[in-house]
PDB file of C-alpha atoms in Angstrom:
ATOM      1  CA  MET A   1     -11.089 -14.796  23.981  1.00  0.00           C
ATOM      2  CA  THR A   2      -8.916 -17.579  25.375  1.00  0.00           C
ATOM      3  CA  PRO A   3      -5.444 -17.319  26.938  1.00  0.00           C
ATOM      4  CA  THR A   4      -3.854 -18.544  23.709  1.00  0.00           C
ATOM      5  CA  ASP A   5      -5.321 -15.562  21.863  1.00  0.00           C
ATOM      6  CA  LEU A   6      -3.305 -13.138  23.969  1.00  0.00           C
ATOM      7  CA  SER A   7      -0.032 -11.608  22.864  1.00  0.00           C
ATOM      8  CA  ASN A   8       3.121 -12.241  24.870  1.00  0.00           C
ATOM      9  CA  ARG A   9       2.940  -8.757  26.336  1.00  0.00           C
ATOM     10  CA  GLU A  10      -0.688  -9.225  27.409  1.00  0.00           C
ATOM     11  CA  ILE A  11       0.118 -12.581  28.999  1.00  0.00           C
ATOM     12  CA  GLU A  12       2.986 -11.001  30.906  1.00  0.00           C
ATOM     13  CA  GLU A  13       0.713  -8.218  32.147  1.00  0.00           C
ATOM     14  CA  LEU A  14      -1.927 -10.741  33.178  1.00  0.00           C
ATOM     15  CA  LEU A  15       0.549 -12.849  35.101  1.00  0.00           C
ATOM     16  CA  THR A  16       2.048  -9.819  36.819  1.00  0.00           C
ATOM     17  CA  SER A  17      -1.374  -8.465  37.750  1.00  0.00           C
ATOM     18  CA  ALA A  18      -2.494 -11.870  38.993  1.00  0.00           C
ATOM     19  CA  LEU A  19       0.286 -11.859  41.558  1.00  0.00           C
ATOM     20  CA  THR A  20      -1.589  -9.102  43.395  1.00  0.00           C
ATOM     21  CA  ALA A  21      -4.891 -10.980  43.413  1.00  0.00           C
ATOM     22  CA  ARG A  22      -6.354 -13.370  45.948  1.00  0.00           C
ATOM     23  CA  SER A  23      -8.645 -16.084  44.641  1.00  0.00           C
ATOM     24  CA  ALA A  24     -10.741 -16.184  47.808  1.00  0.00           C
ATOM     25  CA  GLN A  25     -11.671 -12.531  47.363  1.00  0.00           C
ATOM     26  CA  ILE A  26     -12.669 -12.683  43.681  1.00  0.00           C
ATOM     27  CA  GLY A  27     -16.378 -12.766  43.099  1.00  0.00           C
ATOM     28  CA  ALA A  28     -18.918 -11.497  40.627  1.00  0.00           C
ATOM     29  CA  ASP A  29     -18.713  -7.982  42.041  1.00  0.00           C
ATOM     30  CA  ASP A  30     -14.922  -7.961  41.610  1.00  0.00           C
ATOM     31  CA  LEU A  31     -15.114  -8.794  37.903  1.00  0.00           C
ATOM     32  CA  ARG A  32     -17.586  -6.133  36.874  1.00  0.00           C
ATOM     33  CA  THR A  33     -16.439  -2.918  35.242  1.00  0.00           C
ATOM     34  CA  TYR A  34     -16.821   0.206  37.355  1.00  0.00           C
ATOM     35  CA  ALA A  35     -18.300   3.364  35.954  1.00  0.00           C
ATOM     36  CA  PRO A  36     -15.824   6.159  35.182  1.00  0.00           C
ATOM     37  CA  LEU A  37     -15.414   8.962  37.671  1.00  0.00           C
ATOM     38  CA  ALA A  38     -17.603  11.995  37.406  1.00  0.00           C
ATOM     39  CA  GLU A  39     -15.784  15.252  36.910  1.00  0.00           C
ATOM     40  CA  PRO A  40     -14.867  16.877  40.251  1.00  0.00           C
ATOM     41  CA  GLN A  41     -16.985  19.731  41.499  1.00  0.00           C
ATOM     42  CA  PRO A  42     -15.392  23.196  41.412  1.00  0.00           C
ATOM     43  CA  ARG A  43     -13.503  24.071  44.586  1.00  0.00           C
ATOM     44  CA  ARG A  44     -11.081  26.745  45.695  1.00  0.00           C
ATOM     45  CA  ASP A  45      -8.156  24.391  46.197  1.00  0.00           C
ATOM     46  CA  ARG A  46      -6.442  21.767  44.041  1.00  0.00           C
ATOM     47  CA  LEU A  47      -7.931  18.660  45.584  1.00  0.00           C
ATOM     48  CA  ALA A  48      -9.891  16.055  43.651  1.00  0.00           C
ATOM     49  CA  PRO A  49     -12.714  13.887  45.019  1.00  0.00           C
ATOM     50  CA  VAL A  50     -12.023  10.417  46.363  1.00  0.00           C
ATOM     51  CA  ARG A  51     -12.678   7.692  43.855  1.00  0.00           C
ATOM     52  CA  ARG A  52     -14.773   4.721  44.957  1.00  0.00           C
ATOM     53  CA  ILE A  53     -12.529   1.693  45.289  1.00  0.00           C
ATOM     54  CA  GLY A  54     -13.699  -1.623  43.912  1.00  0.00           C
ATOM     55  CA  SER A  55     -12.441  -4.677  45.765  1.00  0.00           C
ATOM     56  CA  SER A  56     -10.806  -6.025  42.593  1.00  0.00           C
ATOM     57  CA  ARG A  57      -8.368  -3.074  42.667  1.00  0.00           C
ATOM     58  CA  TRP A  58      -7.006  -3.771  46.127  1.00  0.00           C
ATOM     59  CA  ILE A  59      -6.787  -7.493  46.783  1.00  0.00           C
ATOM     60  CA  ARG A  60      -4.255  -9.802  48.287  1.00  0.00           C
ATOM     61  CA  PRO A  61      -1.483 -11.868  46.684  1.00  0.00           C
ATOM     62  CA  LEU A  62      -2.516 -15.105  45.057  1.00  0.00           C
ATOM     63  CA  PRO A  63      -0.500 -18.298  45.638  1.00  0.00           C
ATOM     64  CA  ILE A  64       1.885 -18.717  42.708  1.00  0.00           C
ATOM     65  CA  ALA A  65       0.489 -22.174  41.909  1.00  0.00           C
ATOM     66  CA  ALA A  66      -2.841 -20.604  41.001  1.00  0.00           C
ATOM     67  CA  MET A  67      -1.383 -17.628  39.132  1.00  0.00           C
ATOM     68  CA  VAL A  68      -1.848 -18.870  35.559  1.00  0.00           C
ATOM     69  CA  ALA A  69      -5.368 -20.139  36.186  1.00  0.00           C
ATOM     70  CA  THR A  70      -6.442 -16.837  37.698  1.00  0.00           C
ATOM     71  CA  ALA A  71      -4.890 -14.855  34.860  1.00  0.00           C
ATOM     72  CA  ALA A  72      -6.849 -16.921  32.366  1.00  0.00           C
ATOM     73  CA  ALA A  73     -10.034 -16.473  34.373  1.00  0.00           C
ATOM     74  CA  PHE A  74      -9.643 -12.697  34.318  1.00  0.00           C
ATOM     75  CA  ALA A  75      -8.966 -12.747  30.591  1.00  0.00           C
ATOM     76  CA  VAL A  76     -12.095 -14.743  29.865  1.00  0.00           C
ATOM     77  CA  ALA A  77     -14.248 -12.766  32.284  1.00  0.00           C
ATOM     78  CA  ILE A  78     -13.433  -9.243  31.176  1.00  0.00           C
ATOM     79  CA  GLY A  79     -11.721  -9.766  27.830  1.00  0.00           C
ATOM     80  CA  GLY A  80      -8.446  -8.063  28.695  1.00  0.00           C
ATOM     81  CA  VAL A  81      -5.958  -7.124  31.367  1.00  0.00           C
ATOM     82  CA  PRO A  82      -7.577  -6.786  34.831  1.00  0.00           C
ATOM     83  CA  SER A  83      -7.544  -3.328  36.387  1.00  0.00           C
ATOM     84  CA  ILE A  84      -5.371  -4.283  39.349  1.00  0.00           C
ATOM     85  CA  PRO A  85      -2.588  -1.719  39.839  1.00  0.00           C
ATOM     86  CA  GLY A  86       0.993  -2.831  40.273  1.00  0.00           C
ATOM     87  CA  THR A  87       3.855  -3.982  38.091  1.00  0.00           C
ATOM     88  CA  SER A  88       6.169  -5.119  40.882  1.00  0.00           C
ATOM     89  CA  SER A  89       6.039  -8.738  41.991  1.00  0.00           C
ATOM     90  CA  PRO A  90       5.419  -9.392  45.694  1.00  0.00           C
ATOM     91  CA  ASP A  91       8.041 -12.153  45.372  1.00  0.00           C
ATOM     92  CA  THR A  92      10.818  -9.707  44.459  1.00  0.00           C
ATOM     93  CA  THR A  93       9.748  -6.397  46.035  1.00  0.00           C
ATOM     94  CA  PRO A  94      10.501  -6.122  49.766  1.00  0.00           C
ATOM     95  CA  VAL A  95       7.861  -5.004  52.221  1.00  0.00           C
ATOM     96  CA  ALA A  96       8.634  -1.403  53.139  1.00  0.00           C
ATOM     97  CA  TYR A  97       6.495  -0.939  56.267  1.00  0.00           C
ATOM     98  CA  VAL A  98       4.465  -3.096  58.658  1.00  0.00           C
ATOM     99  CA  VAL A  99       1.802  -2.057  61.186  1.00  0.00           C
ATOM    100  CA  THR A 100       0.464  -4.486  63.802  1.00  0.00           C
ATOM    101  CA  PHE A 101      -2.580  -3.835  65.967  1.00  0.00           C
ATOM    102  CA  ASN A 102      -5.431  -5.600  67.737  1.00  0.00           C
ATOM    103  CA  GLY A 103      -8.802  -5.182  66.093  1.00  0.00           C
ATOM    104  CA  GLY A 104     -12.237  -6.595  65.478  1.00  0.00           C
ATOM    105  CA  ALA A 105     -15.441  -6.259  67.492  1.00  0.00           C
ATOM    106  CA  ASP A 106     -13.695  -7.399  70.688  1.00  0.00           C
ATOM    107  CA  GLU A 107     -10.236  -6.163  69.567  1.00  0.00           C
ATOM    108  CA  ASN A 108      -8.794  -9.667  69.939  1.00  0.00           C
ATOM    109  CA  ALA A 109      -7.870 -10.082  66.259  1.00  0.00           C
ATOM    110  CA  HIS A 110      -4.120  -9.665  65.771  1.00  0.00           C
ATOM    111  CA  LEU A 111      -3.959  -7.696  62.536  1.00  0.00           C
ATOM    112  CA  LYS A 112      -0.899  -7.056  60.393  1.00  0.00           C
ATOM    113  CA  ALA A 113      -0.866  -4.498  57.573  1.00  0.00           C
ATOM    114  CA  SER A 114       2.123  -4.821  55.227  1.00  0.00           C
ATOM    115  CA  PHE A 115       2.906  -2.077  52.700  1.00  0.00           C
ATOM    116  CA  THR A 116       4.850  -2.947  49.534  1.00  0.00           C
ATOM    117  CA  PRO A 117       5.903  -0.430  46.832  1.00  0.00           C
ATOM    118  CA  HIS A 118       4.071  -0.836  43.514  1.00  0.00           C
ATOM    119  CA  ASP A 119       3.962   1.204  40.325  1.00  0.00           C
ATOM    120  CA  VAL A 120       0.792   2.160  38.472  1.00  0.00           C
ATOM    121  CA  PRO A 121       0.200   4.378  35.428  1.00  0.00           C
ATOM    122  CA  ILE A 122      -1.964   7.346  36.316  1.00  0.00           C
ATOM    123  CA  ASP A 123      -4.860   7.041  33.900  1.00  0.00           C
ATOM    124  CA  GLY A 124      -7.112   9.782  32.649  1.00  0.00           C
ATOM    125  CA  GLY A 125      -4.980  10.885  29.726  1.00  0.00           C
ATOM    126  CA  THR A 126      -1.699  11.405  31.582  1.00  0.00           C
ATOM    127  CA  LYS A 127       1.692   9.762  31.031  1.00  0.00           C
ATOM    128  CA  ALA A 128       2.616  10.011  34.694  1.00  0.00           C
ATOM    129  CA  THR A 129       3.075   7.096  37.065  1.00  0.00           C
ATOM    130  CA  SER A 130       2.589   6.708  40.795  1.00  0.00           C
ATOM    131  CA  THR A 131       4.655   4.539  43.112  1.00  0.00           C
ATOM    132  CA  TYR A 132       2.369   3.765  46.023  1.00  0.00           C
ATOM    133  CA  PRO A 133       2.340   1.327  48.987  1.00  0.00           C
ATOM    134  CA  LEU A 134       0.099  -1.640  48.208  1.00  0.00           C
ATOM    135  CA  VAL A 135      -1.373  -2.855  51.490  1.00  0.00           C
ATOM    136  CA  VAL A 136      -1.991  -6.495  52.435  1.00  0.00           C
ATOM    137  CA  VAL A 137      -3.861  -7.145  55.696  1.00  0.00           C
ATOM    138  CA  THR A 138      -3.864 -10.459  57.570  1.00  0.00           C
ATOM    139  CA  GLY A 139      -4.963 -11.747  60.957  1.00  0.00           C
ATOM    140  CA  GLY A 140      -8.681 -10.929  60.925  1.00  0.00           C
ATOM    141  CA  THR A 141     -11.875 -11.929  59.187  1.00  0.00           C
ATOM    142  CA  PRO A 142     -12.010 -11.340  55.411  1.00  0.00           C
ATOM    143  CA  LYS A 143     -14.499  -8.504  55.962  1.00  0.00           C
ATOM    144  CA  LEU A 144     -12.339  -6.772  58.575  1.00  0.00           C
ATOM    145  CA  GLU A 145      -9.187  -7.152  56.484  1.00  0.00           C
ATOM    146  CA  LYS A 146     -10.908  -5.695  53.412  1.00  0.00           C
ATOM    147  CA  GLN A 147     -12.272  -2.741  55.386  1.00  0.00           C
ATOM    148  CA  VAL A 148      -8.767  -1.877  56.627  1.00  0.00           C
ATOM    149  CA  MET A 149      -7.340  -2.184  53.092  1.00  0.00           C
ATOM    150  CA  ASP A 150     -10.080   0.018  51.653  1.00  0.00           C
ATOM    151  CA  ALA A 151      -9.621   2.666  54.365  1.00  0.00           C
ATOM    152  CA  ALA A 152      -5.874   2.911  53.721  1.00  0.00           C
ATOM    153  CA  ASN A 153      -6.257   2.859  49.957  1.00  0.00           C
ATOM    154  CA  ALA A 154      -8.945   5.564  49.959  1.00  0.00           C
ATOM    155  CA  LYS A 155      -6.282   8.088  51.002  1.00  0.00           C
ATOM    156  CA  ILE A 156      -3.836   6.802  48.398  1.00  0.00           C
ATOM    157  CA  VAL A 157      -6.402   7.006  45.594  1.00  0.00           C
ATOM    158  CA  ALA A 158      -7.380  10.513  46.700  1.00  0.00           C
ATOM    159  CA  GLU A 159      -3.739  11.618  46.423  1.00  0.00           C
ATOM    160  CA  ILE A 160      -3.374  10.022  42.984  1.00  0.00           C
ATOM    161  CA  ASP A 161      -6.562  11.743  41.828  1.00  0.00           C
ATOM    162  CA  ALA A 162      -5.331  15.089  43.178  1.00  0.00           C
ATOM    163  CA  TYR A 163      -2.010  14.711  41.320  1.00  0.00           C
ATOM    164  CA  ARG A 164      -3.839  13.827  38.092  1.00  0.00           C
ATOM    165  CA  LYS A 165      -5.978  16.936  38.411  1.00  0.00           C
ATOM    166  CA  GLN A 166      -2.915  19.125  38.965  1.00  0.00           C
ATOM    167  CA  LEU A 167      -1.126  17.700  35.924  1.00  0.00           C
ATOM    168  CA  ARG A 168      -4.133  18.447  33.736  1.00  0.00           C
ATOM    169  CA  ALA A 169      -4.543  21.953  35.123  1.00  0.00           C
ATOM    170  CA  LEU A 170      -0.853  22.741  34.524  1.00  0.00           C
ATOM    171  CA  GLY A 171      -0.819  21.284  31.005  1.00  0.00           C
ATOM    172  CA  LEU A 172       1.621  18.539  32.031  1.00  0.00           C
ATOM    173  CA  ALA A 173      -0.484  15.497  31.177  1.00  0.00           C
ATOM    174  CA  SER A 174       1.820  14.490  28.299  1.00  0.00           C
ATOM    175  CA  ARG A 175       5.008  14.461  30.408  1.00  0.00           C
ATOM    176  CA  LYS A 176       6.396  11.317  32.025  1.00  0.00           C
ATOM    177  CA  LEU A 177       6.362  12.550  35.590  1.00  0.00           C
ATOM    178  CA  THR A 178       6.250  10.573  38.816  1.00  0.00           C
ATOM    179  CA  GLN A 179       4.400  10.654  42.096  1.00  0.00           C
ATOM    180  CA  THR A 180       5.854   8.764  45.067  1.00  0.00           C
ATOM    181  CA  ILE A 181       3.729   7.779  48.075  1.00  0.00           C
ATOM    182  CA  THR A 182       5.368   6.106  51.081  1.00  0.00           C
ATOM    183  CA  VAL A 183       4.373   5.264  54.635  1.00  0.00           C
ATOM    184  CA  ARG A 184       6.009   7.710  57.046  1.00  0.00           C
ATOM    185  CA  SER A 185       4.774   6.379  60.388  1.00  0.00           C
ATOM    186  CA  ASP A 186       1.823   4.979  62.300  1.00  0.00           C
ATOM    187  CA  ALA A 187       0.129   5.877  65.581  1.00  0.00           C
ATOM    188  CA  GLN A 188      -2.446   4.232  67.823  1.00  0.00           C
ATOM    189  CA  ALA A 189      -4.812   5.759  70.345  1.00  0.00           C
ATOM    190  CA  GLY A 190      -8.077   4.483  71.757  1.00  0.00           C
ATOM    191  CA  HIS A 191      -9.969   2.621  69.052  1.00  0.00           C
ATOM    192  CA  ALA A 192      -7.987   4.263  66.223  1.00  0.00           C
ATOM    193  CA  VAL A 193      -4.913   3.230  64.278  1.00  0.00           C
ATOM    194  CA  SER A 194      -3.460   5.863  61.937  1.00  0.00           C
ATOM    195  CA  ILE A 195      -1.247   5.309  58.889  1.00  0.00           C
ATOM    196  CA  VAL A 196       0.634   8.463  57.863  1.00  0.00           C
ATOM    197  CA  PHE A 197       1.729   8.763  54.223  1.00  0.00           C
ATOM    198  CA  ASP A 198       4.328  11.061  52.667  1.00  0.00           C
ATOM    199  CA  VAL A 199       3.530  12.204  49.116  1.00  0.00           C
ATOM    200  CA  VAL A 200       6.130  13.651  46.716  1.00  0.00           C
ATOM    201  CA  ASN A 201       4.746  15.055  43.447  1.00  0.00           C
ATOM    202  CA  ASP A 202       7.042  15.798  40.496  1.00  0.00           C
ATOM    203  CA  PHE A 203       5.939  18.631  38.210  1.00  0.00           C
ATOM    204  CA  GLY A 204       9.160  18.810  36.210  1.00  0.00           C
ATOM    205  CA  GLY A 205      10.742  21.588  38.241  1.00  0.00           C
ATOM    206  CA  ALA A 206      13.996  21.604  40.164  1.00  0.00           C
ATOM    207  CA  VAL A 207      12.295  20.582  43.416  1.00  0.00           C
ATOM    208  CA  PRO A 208       9.181  18.372  43.701  1.00  0.00           C
ATOM    209  CA  THR A 209       6.394  19.289  46.078  1.00  0.00           C
ATOM    210  CA  SER A 210       5.880  17.378  49.313  1.00  0.00           C
ATOM    211  CA  THR A 211       2.749  16.771  51.327  1.00  0.00           C
ATOM    212  CA  SER A 212       1.325  14.172  53.676  1.00  0.00           C
ATOM    213  CA  THR A 213      -1.970  12.580  54.601  1.00  0.00           C
ATOM    214  CA  ALA A 214      -3.209  10.101  57.187  1.00  0.00           C
ATOM    215  CA  ALA A 215      -5.679   7.225  57.063  1.00  0.00           C
ATOM    216  CA  VAL A 216      -7.373   7.048  60.464  1.00  0.00           C
ATOM    217  CA  ILE A 217      -8.999   3.637  60.900  1.00  0.00           C
ATOM    218  CA  ASP A 218     -11.382   2.267  63.529  1.00  0.00           C
ATOM    219  CA  LYS A 219      -9.700  -0.921  64.768  1.00  0.00           C
ATOM    220  CA  ARG A 220     -13.070  -2.442  65.697  1.00  0.00           C
ATOM    221  CA  THR A 221     -14.602  -2.217  62.214  1.00  0.00           C
ATOM    222  CA  GLY A 222     -11.679  -1.476  59.895  1.00  0.00           C
ATOM    223  CA  ARG A 223     -13.555   1.510  58.498  1.00  0.00           C
ATOM    224  CA  ALA A 224     -12.063   4.946  57.866  1.00  0.00           C
ATOM    225  CA  VAL A 225     -12.676   7.485  60.624  1.00  0.00           C
ATOM    226  CA  ARG A 226     -13.353  11.123  59.830  1.00  0.00           C
ATOM    227  CA  ALA A 227     -13.188  14.110  62.124  1.00  0.00           C
ATOM    228  CA  THR A 228     -16.987  14.174  62.196  1.00  0.00           C
ATOM    229  CA  ASP A 229     -16.894  10.641  63.666  1.00  0.00           C
ATOM    230  CA  LEU A 230     -14.436  11.591  66.402  1.00  0.00           C
ATOM    231  CA  PHE A 231     -15.739  14.970  67.532  1.00  0.00           C
ATOM    232  CA  ASN A 232     -19.099  16.462  68.375  1.00  0.00           C
ATOM    233  CA  ASP A 233     -18.095  19.895  67.051  1.00  0.00           C
ATOM    234  CA  VAL A 234     -15.361  19.781  64.384  1.00  0.00           C
ATOM    235  CA  PRO A 235     -15.292  23.595  63.828  1.00  0.00           C
ATOM    236  CA  ALA A 236     -14.604  24.046  67.553  1.00  0.00           C
ATOM    237  CA  VAL A 237     -11.691  21.588  67.406  1.00  0.00           C
ATOM    238  CA  ASP A 238     -10.459  23.320  64.242  1.00  0.00           C
ATOM    239  CA  ARG A 239     -10.277  26.608  66.168  1.00  0.00           C
ATOM    240  CA  ILE A 240      -8.216  24.940  68.902  1.00  0.00           C
ATOM    241  CA  MET A 241      -5.992  23.477  66.202  1.00  0.00           C
ATOM    242  CA  ARG A 242      -5.413  26.806  64.478  1.00  0.00           C
ATOM    243  CA  ARG A 243      -4.373  28.476  67.730  1.00  0.00           C
ATOM    244  CA  ALA A 244      -1.940  25.632  68.449  1.00  0.00           C
ATOM    245  CA  ILE A 245      -0.435  25.856  64.958  1.00  0.00           C
ATOM    246  CA  GLN A 246      -0.132  29.629  65.287  1.00  0.00           C
ATOM    247  CA  ARG A 247       1.871  29.199  68.500  1.00  0.00           C
ATOM    248  CA  ALA A 248       4.048  26.605  66.740  1.00  0.00           C
ATOM    249  CA  THR A 249       5.047  29.193  64.102  1.00  0.00           C
ATOM    250  CA  GLN A 250       6.544  31.627  66.622  1.00  0.00           C
ATOM    251  CA  PRO A 251       8.462  33.941  66.538  1.00  0.00           C
ATOM    252  CA  ALA A 252       6.915  34.815  63.180  1.00  0.00           C
ATOM    253  CA  PRO A 253       3.371  33.503  63.722  1.00  0.00           C
ATOM    254  CA  ALA A 254       1.134  32.521  60.854  1.00  0.00           C
ATOM    255  CA  THR A 255      -1.640  34.985  60.152  1.00  0.00           C
ATOM    256  CA  SER A 256      -5.255  34.270  60.976  1.00  0.00           C
ATOM    257  CA  GLU A 257      -6.065  34.584  57.275  1.00  0.00           C
ATOM    258  CA  ASP A 258      -3.575  31.856  56.343  1.00  0.00           C
ATOM    259  CA  LEU A 259      -4.807  29.577  59.118  1.00  0.00           C
ATOM    260  CA  ALA A 260      -8.490  30.063  58.294  1.00  0.00           C
ATOM    261  CA  SER A 261      -8.438  27.499  55.482  1.00  0.00           C
ATOM    262  CA  LEU A 262      -7.106  24.698  57.711  1.00  0.00           C
ATOM    263  CA  SER A 263      -9.755  22.160  58.682  1.00  0.00           C
ATOM    264  CA  MET A 264      -9.927  18.497  59.642  1.00  0.00           C
ATOM    265  CA  ASP A 265     -13.191  18.066  57.741  1.00  0.00           C
ATOM    266  CA  ASP A 266     -12.475  15.983  54.618  1.00  0.00           C
ATOM    267  CA  THR A 267     -16.045  15.235  53.570  1.00  0.00           C
ATOM    268  CA  THR A 268     -15.658  16.961  50.199  1.00  0.00           C
ATOM    269  CA  THR A 269     -12.466  15.397  48.844  1.00  0.00           C
ATOM    270  CA  GLY A 270     -11.170  12.855  51.348  1.00  0.00           C
ATOM    271  CA  LEU A 271      -8.072  15.019  51.901  1.00  0.00           C
ATOM    272  CA  THR A 272      -7.298  17.891  54.293  1.00  0.00           C
ATOM    273  CA  SER A 273      -4.171  19.233  52.558  1.00  0.00           C
ATOM    274  CA  PRO A 274      -2.140  21.201  53.547  1.00  0.00           C
ATOM    275  CA  LEU A 275      -3.114  19.908  56.994  1.00  0.00           C
ATOM    276  CA  THR A 276      -2.546  16.346  58.218  1.00  0.00           C
ATOM    277  CA  TRP A 277      -4.102  15.206  61.496  1.00  0.00           C
ATOM    278  CA  TYR A 278      -4.318  11.950  63.435  1.00  0.00           C
ATOM    279  CA  PRO A 279      -4.822  10.671  67.010  1.00  0.00           C
ATOM    280  CA  THR A 280      -1.807   9.700  69.143  1.00  0.00           C
ATOM    281  CA  LYS A 281      -1.562   8.421  72.716  1.00  0.00           C
ATOM    282  CA  SER A 282      -0.618  11.865  74.001  1.00  0.00           C
ATOM    283  CA  GLY A 283      -3.292  13.747  72.076  1.00  0.00           C
ATOM    284  CA  LEU A 284      -4.505  14.870  68.674  1.00  0.00           C
ATOM    285  CA  HIS A 285      -1.591  15.698  66.379  1.00  0.00           C
ATOM    286  CA  TRP A 286      -1.597  18.270  63.578  1.00  0.00           C
ATOM    287  CA  VAL A 287       1.112  19.045  61.032  1.00  0.00           C
ATOM    288  CA  VAL A 288       1.018  21.553  58.161  1.00  0.00           C
ATOM    289  CA  GLU A 289       2.997  21.421  54.912  1.00  0.00           C
ATOM    290  CA  ARG A 290       6.186  23.446  54.694  1.00  0.00           C
ATOM    291  CA  GLY A 291       5.470  26.943  53.374  1.00  0.00           C
ATOM    292  CA  ALA A 292       1.674  26.631  53.528  1.00  0.00           C
ATOM    293  CA  VAL A 293       1.098  28.984  56.477  1.00  0.00           C
ATOM    294  CA  ALA A 294       4.624  30.039  57.438  1.00  0.00           C
ATOM    295  CA  SER A 295       8.019  30.518  55.829  1.00  0.00           C
ATOM    296  CA  ASP A 296       9.907  27.527  54.425  1.00  0.00           C
ATOM    297  CA  ALA A 297      12.576  28.087  57.055  1.00  0.00           C
ATOM    298  CA  GLN A 298      10.074  27.150  59.760  1.00  0.00           C
ATOM    299  CA  GLY A 299       9.720  23.657  58.340  1.00  0.00           C
ATOM    300  CA  GLU A 300       6.435  21.828  58.967  1.00  0.00           C
ATOM    301  CA  PRO A 301       4.564  23.547  61.817  1.00  0.00           C
ATOM    302  CA  ALA A 302       3.186  20.870  64.138  1.00  0.00           C
ATOM    303  CA  ALA A 303       1.259  20.699  67.393  1.00  0.00           C
ATOM    304  CA  THR A 304      -0.282  18.069  69.673  1.00  0.00           C
ATOM    305  CA  VAL A 305      -3.248  18.971  71.883  1.00  0.00           C
ATOM    306  CA  SER A 306      -3.958  16.688  74.836  1.00  0.00           C
ATOM    307  CA  TRP A 307      -7.102  14.594  75.045  1.00  0.00           C
ATOM    308  CA  ARG A 308      -7.873  16.345  78.338  1.00  0.00           C
ATOM    309  CA  ARG A 309      -7.991  19.682  76.505  1.00  0.00           C
ATOM    310  CA  LEU A 310     -10.345  18.176  73.921  1.00  0.00           C
ATOM    311  CA  ALA A 311     -12.455  16.129  76.349  1.00  0.00           C
ATOM    312  CA  GLY A 312     -15.589  18.194  75.854  1.00  0.00           C
ATOM    313  CA  GLU A 313     -15.560  17.646  72.090  1.00  0.00           C
ATOM    314  CA  ILE A 314     -14.776  13.908  71.848  1.00  0.00           C
ATOM    315  CA  ALA A 315     -17.636  11.659  70.739  1.00  0.00           C
ATOM    316  CA  ALA A 316     -18.619   9.319  73.572  1.00  0.00           C
ATOM    317  CA  GLN A 317     -17.975   6.086  71.642  1.00  0.00           C
ATOM    318  CA  GLN A 318     -14.339   6.895  70.913  1.00  0.00           C
ATOM    319  CA  GLY A 319     -12.940   6.505  74.434  1.00  0.00           C
ATOM    320  CA  PHE A 320      -9.691   8.500  74.204  1.00  0.00           C
TER     321      PHE A 320
END
């Protein structure tokens, strides 16, 4: 199929999608079709597994001069609209949040991560859409930049997958509902930079649900950091965390039964909802969703435990 065979609507979609592409990052691996997700394994909570991210889904803006040529190349290569999320143009949509940090093997690369709101239909048989922050990283090597983008986007994709699963389970797949993901804040400590996201999920009720998640990234490699990478004994740190959260819910403390499900280990789904955790300069910070372990009136119970208190559990290579 050639570009002239496309309908006006398809051409428009190609051109819009091409704005989020970067020609230097498009290779044979980017153009291949990825296998569909396997069905998630049964679990007690609502979370869905993290989807593997192909580099063609999360790539940087292409210079406008090359836009038409790239759109045509995608059309010829895969015979249709490329699977790059986003309907907003980087030329017209303002950057919502920027994080700067030093990274790379010697931490001398001056990295900049810019987050721009984009809209994407949530596939898998739903009519819902997600507005999420598309990340563009500059200032490092292509490999380092891509690793940072993938680490941030892994959390976003996990939240989109979780919302899709909830819509199906509630019989709401046919409704035009919306998920909104925004960057709340960032934090840096040791070799880690953390991007904290707020997630608002609409299920058609009077009040949407709110949650949060954090992408913790190793500034040296750009790779996502899990609790098992940071600590020698995650269950031991979890116990410290639960006691700190219980104190934060005074004078009506959360019960041990409610706190028992909280864990920083995200190896099953990539998410730790209703808990969000991330390193800060003053210590390890935890925050729990409103109403998850305490009354709504208590807001979001939060606690920060100093690195000195956690010194015996920190992996040697982390250097907090």
